[in-house]
Short mmCIF file of C-alpha atoms in Angstrom, two decimals:
data_model
loop_
_atom_site.label_atom_id
_atom_site.label_comp_id
_atom_site.label_asym_id
_atom_site.label_seq_id
_atom_site.Cartn_x
_atom_site.Cartn_y
_atom_site.Cartn_z
CA MET A 653 53.36 -101.65 -101.98
CA ARG A 654 56.76 -100.15 -101.63
CA LEU A 655 57.01 -96.47 -100.38
CA LEU A 656 60.40 -94.18 -100.45
CA ILE A 657 60.09 -91.60 -97.76
CA MET A 658 61.90 -88.42 -97.60
CA SER A 659 62.29 -84.91 -96.23
CA ASP A 660 63.93 -81.40 -96.07
CA THR A 661 65.76 -82.05 -99.11
CA HIS A 662 66.55 -78.01 -99.19
CA LEU A 663 68.00 -78.15 -102.37
CA PRO A 664 70.16 -76.42 -103.69
CA ARG A 665 70.79 -74.70 -100.22
CA ARG A 666 72.28 -77.67 -98.50
CA ALA A 667 73.35 -79.91 -101.66
CA LYS A 668 73.40 -79.40 -105.02
CA ALA A 669 71.48 -82.18 -105.93
CA LEU A 670 69.53 -85.31 -104.32
CA PRO A 671 72.09 -88.48 -103.62
CA PRO A 672 72.47 -90.95 -106.26
CA GLN A 673 71.50 -93.69 -103.87
CA LEU A 674 68.10 -91.96 -103.39
CA LEU A 675 67.69 -91.07 -106.57
CA ASP A 676 68.17 -94.52 -107.92
CA ALA A 677 65.43 -95.86 -105.58
CA VAL A 678 62.80 -93.62 -106.92
CA PRO A 679 61.91 -95.78 -109.69
CA HIS A 680 61.66 -98.90 -107.38
CA ALA A 681 59.07 -97.51 -104.87
CA ASP A 682 55.24 -97.29 -105.72
CA VAL A 683 54.73 -94.17 -103.79
CA VAL A 684 57.62 -91.61 -103.25
CA ILE A 685 56.58 -89.56 -100.18
CA HIS A 686 58.29 -85.78 -99.35
CA ALA A 687 57.21 -84.73 -96.32
CA GLY A 688 58.28 -80.57 -97.44
CA ASP A 689 61.28 -78.17 -97.36
CA TRP A 690 61.78 -78.87 -100.96
CA VAL A 691 63.10 -74.94 -101.27
CA ASP A 692 63.45 -75.33 -104.93
CA THR A 693 60.67 -76.62 -107.40
CA ALA A 694 63.35 -78.52 -109.75
CA THR A 695 63.18 -81.11 -106.88
CA LEU A 696 59.43 -81.39 -107.41
CA ASP A 697 59.47 -81.44 -111.16
CA LEU A 698 62.32 -83.91 -111.11
CA LEU A 699 60.64 -86.38 -108.62
CA GLN A 700 57.20 -85.95 -110.20
CA SER A 701 58.99 -87.17 -113.55
CA ARG A 702 60.62 -90.36 -112.10
CA ALA A 703 58.33 -91.59 -109.61
CA ARG A 704 54.89 -93.72 -110.20
CA ARG A 705 53.09 -91.86 -107.74
CA LEU A 706 54.03 -88.74 -105.76
CA ILE A 707 52.74 -87.40 -102.37
CA GLY A 708 54.05 -84.26 -100.88
CA VAL A 709 53.53 -81.35 -98.97
CA TYR A 710 55.02 -78.02 -98.46
CA GLY A 711 57.16 -77.07 -95.59
CA ASN A 712 58.32 -73.80 -93.64
CA ASN A 713 60.83 -72.94 -96.06
CA ASP A 714 59.14 -73.33 -99.31
CA GLY A 715 57.83 -70.29 -101.19
CA PRO A 716 54.69 -69.40 -103.13
CA GLU A 717 55.65 -71.54 -106.26
CA LEU A 718 55.80 -74.73 -104.29
CA ARG A 719 52.76 -73.78 -102.07
CA ALA A 720 50.68 -73.21 -105.02
CA ARG A 721 51.41 -76.98 -106.08
CA LEU A 722 51.39 -78.80 -103.01
CA PRO A 723 48.93 -78.85 -99.99
CA GLU A 724 49.95 -78.23 -96.14
CA VAL A 725 48.44 -81.75 -95.43
CA ALA A 726 48.32 -84.66 -97.60
CA ARG A 727 46.29 -87.66 -97.37
CA ALA A 728 46.09 -91.10 -98.93
CA GLU A 729 44.82 -94.73 -98.68
CA LEU A 730 47.92 -96.89 -99.82
CA ALA A 731 47.36 -100.92 -99.81
CA GLY A 732 44.53 -100.02 -97.09
CA LEU A 733 46.71 -97.71 -94.80
CA ARG A 734 45.45 -94.57 -94.39
CA LEU A 735 48.59 -92.28 -94.47
CA GLY A 736 49.20 -88.65 -93.69
CA VAL A 737 51.96 -86.34 -94.70
CA VAL A 738 52.49 -82.74 -92.63
CA HIS A 739 55.82 -80.98 -92.55
CA GLU A 740 55.56 -79.96 -88.87
CA THR A 741 54.25 -81.46 -85.77
CA GLY A 742 55.84 -79.39 -83.16
CA PRO A 743 58.41 -80.30 -80.11
CA ALA A 744 59.34 -83.49 -79.35
CA GLN A 745 57.57 -83.75 -75.94
CA GLY A 746 53.81 -84.68 -76.41
CA ARG A 747 54.19 -85.33 -80.11
CA GLU A 748 52.33 -88.48 -80.02
CA ARG A 749 48.98 -87.18 -78.41
CA ARG A 750 49.41 -84.02 -79.91
CA CYS A 751 49.22 -85.75 -83.71
CA ALA A 752 46.98 -88.52 -82.46
CA GLU A 753 44.47 -85.85 -81.65
CA ARG A 754 44.94 -83.86 -84.73
CA PHE A 755 44.98 -86.72 -87.11
CA PRO A 756 42.33 -89.27 -85.52
CA ASP A 757 41.27 -90.92 -88.88
CA LEU A 758 45.14 -91.80 -89.86
CA ASP A 759 47.39 -95.22 -89.32
CA VAL A 760 50.49 -93.45 -90.15
CA LEU A 761 51.95 -89.77 -90.27
CA VAL A 762 54.79 -88.87 -92.14
CA PHE A 763 56.36 -85.49 -90.94
CA GLY A 764 59.79 -83.53 -91.33
CA HIS A 765 60.93 -80.30 -90.14
CA SER A 766 63.82 -81.02 -87.44
CA HIS A 767 65.70 -83.54 -89.78
CA ILE A 768 65.98 -86.02 -86.92
CA PRO A 769 64.86 -89.72 -87.76
CA TRP A 770 61.67 -90.45 -85.93
CA ASP A 771 59.89 -93.55 -85.46
CA SER A 772 57.34 -93.73 -82.82
CA THR A 773 53.57 -95.29 -82.07
CA THR A 774 50.72 -93.19 -79.90
CA ALA A 775 49.98 -94.88 -76.57
CA ASP A 776 46.99 -96.69 -77.92
CA GLY A 777 48.85 -98.26 -80.65
CA ARG A 778 46.55 -96.77 -83.32
CA LEU A 779 48.92 -93.99 -85.03
CA ARG A 780 52.72 -94.90 -86.03
CA LEU A 781 54.94 -91.48 -86.82
CA LEU A 782 57.61 -91.48 -89.06
CA ASN A 783 60.27 -88.95 -89.60
CA PRO A 784 62.79 -89.76 -92.55
CA GLY A 785 65.38 -87.49 -91.60
CA SER A 786 67.08 -85.15 -94.41
CA PRO A 787 68.92 -87.04 -97.37
CA THR A 788 71.18 -83.48 -98.02
CA ASP A 789 71.67 -81.84 -94.43
CA ARG A 790 72.13 -84.19 -91.29
CA ARG A 791 72.30 -81.10 -88.96
CA ARG A 792 73.29 -82.66 -85.64
CA GLN A 793 72.80 -86.22 -86.94
CA PRO A 794 75.51 -88.48 -87.69
CA TYR A 795 74.06 -89.26 -91.36
CA CYS A 796 71.88 -88.08 -93.90
CA THR A 797 69.12 -90.50 -94.14
CA TYR A 798 65.63 -91.39 -95.66
CA LEU A 799 62.93 -94.39 -95.12
CA THR A 800 61.87 -97.23 -97.05
CA ALA A 801 58.72 -99.25 -95.92
CA ARG A 802 56.16 -101.80 -97.25
CA ALA A 803 52.35 -101.36 -96.53
CA ARG A 804 49.99 -104.43 -97.29
CA ALA A 805 46.73 -104.97 -95.90
CA GLY A 806 46.24 -102.02 -94.12
CA ARG A 807 49.38 -101.86 -92.19
CA LEU A 808 53.13 -101.11 -92.38
CA THR A 809 55.24 -104.84 -92.67
CA SER A 810 58.63 -103.08 -92.74
CA VAL A 811 60.43 -99.84 -92.28
CA GLU A 812 63.89 -99.14 -92.68
CA LEU A 813 66.14 -96.20 -92.11
CA HIS A 814 68.78 -95.73 -94.85
CA ARG A 815 71.84 -93.74 -93.89
CA LEU A 816 73.60 -92.12 -96.89
CA PRO A 817 77.17 -92.03 -97.42
CA ARG A 818 79.05 -88.55 -96.26
CA ARG A 819 79.64 -86.35 -98.86
CA GLY A 820 83.33 -85.29 -99.43
#
């Protein structure tokens, strides 16, 4: 199962549109995951119209319209993998411990908020944490980013961070 993972799109504040490379990947994914801070409903509508399946949550910058349509936390089983999605997980220090305590029933937790790519596993190896960064607002990062992954038989078989070309 092919996963396309993004967060913190902040449209139209940080960019006018999703990057073409990211949009082109949507129909090739079995599941598109968005970890919040959409900012506009048009992005949600666009991804819902193009994705085979969309799993999303709202973030701290998302207003009442998005909060009415999206949960704060989403959970799904994908190819036997127990996946959760949330926008915020708090500071980097202690993140793995906090998330393992908050989400004891998950194999993978996708989160956003920081715009900083993250890929770590809890000390016991039970929970993997993934942050795709942002495809539209790199903040202090060298590139805007998103992730792709593959799930099979209850585990992630690959995770790849994609760097997007700098906008002119």
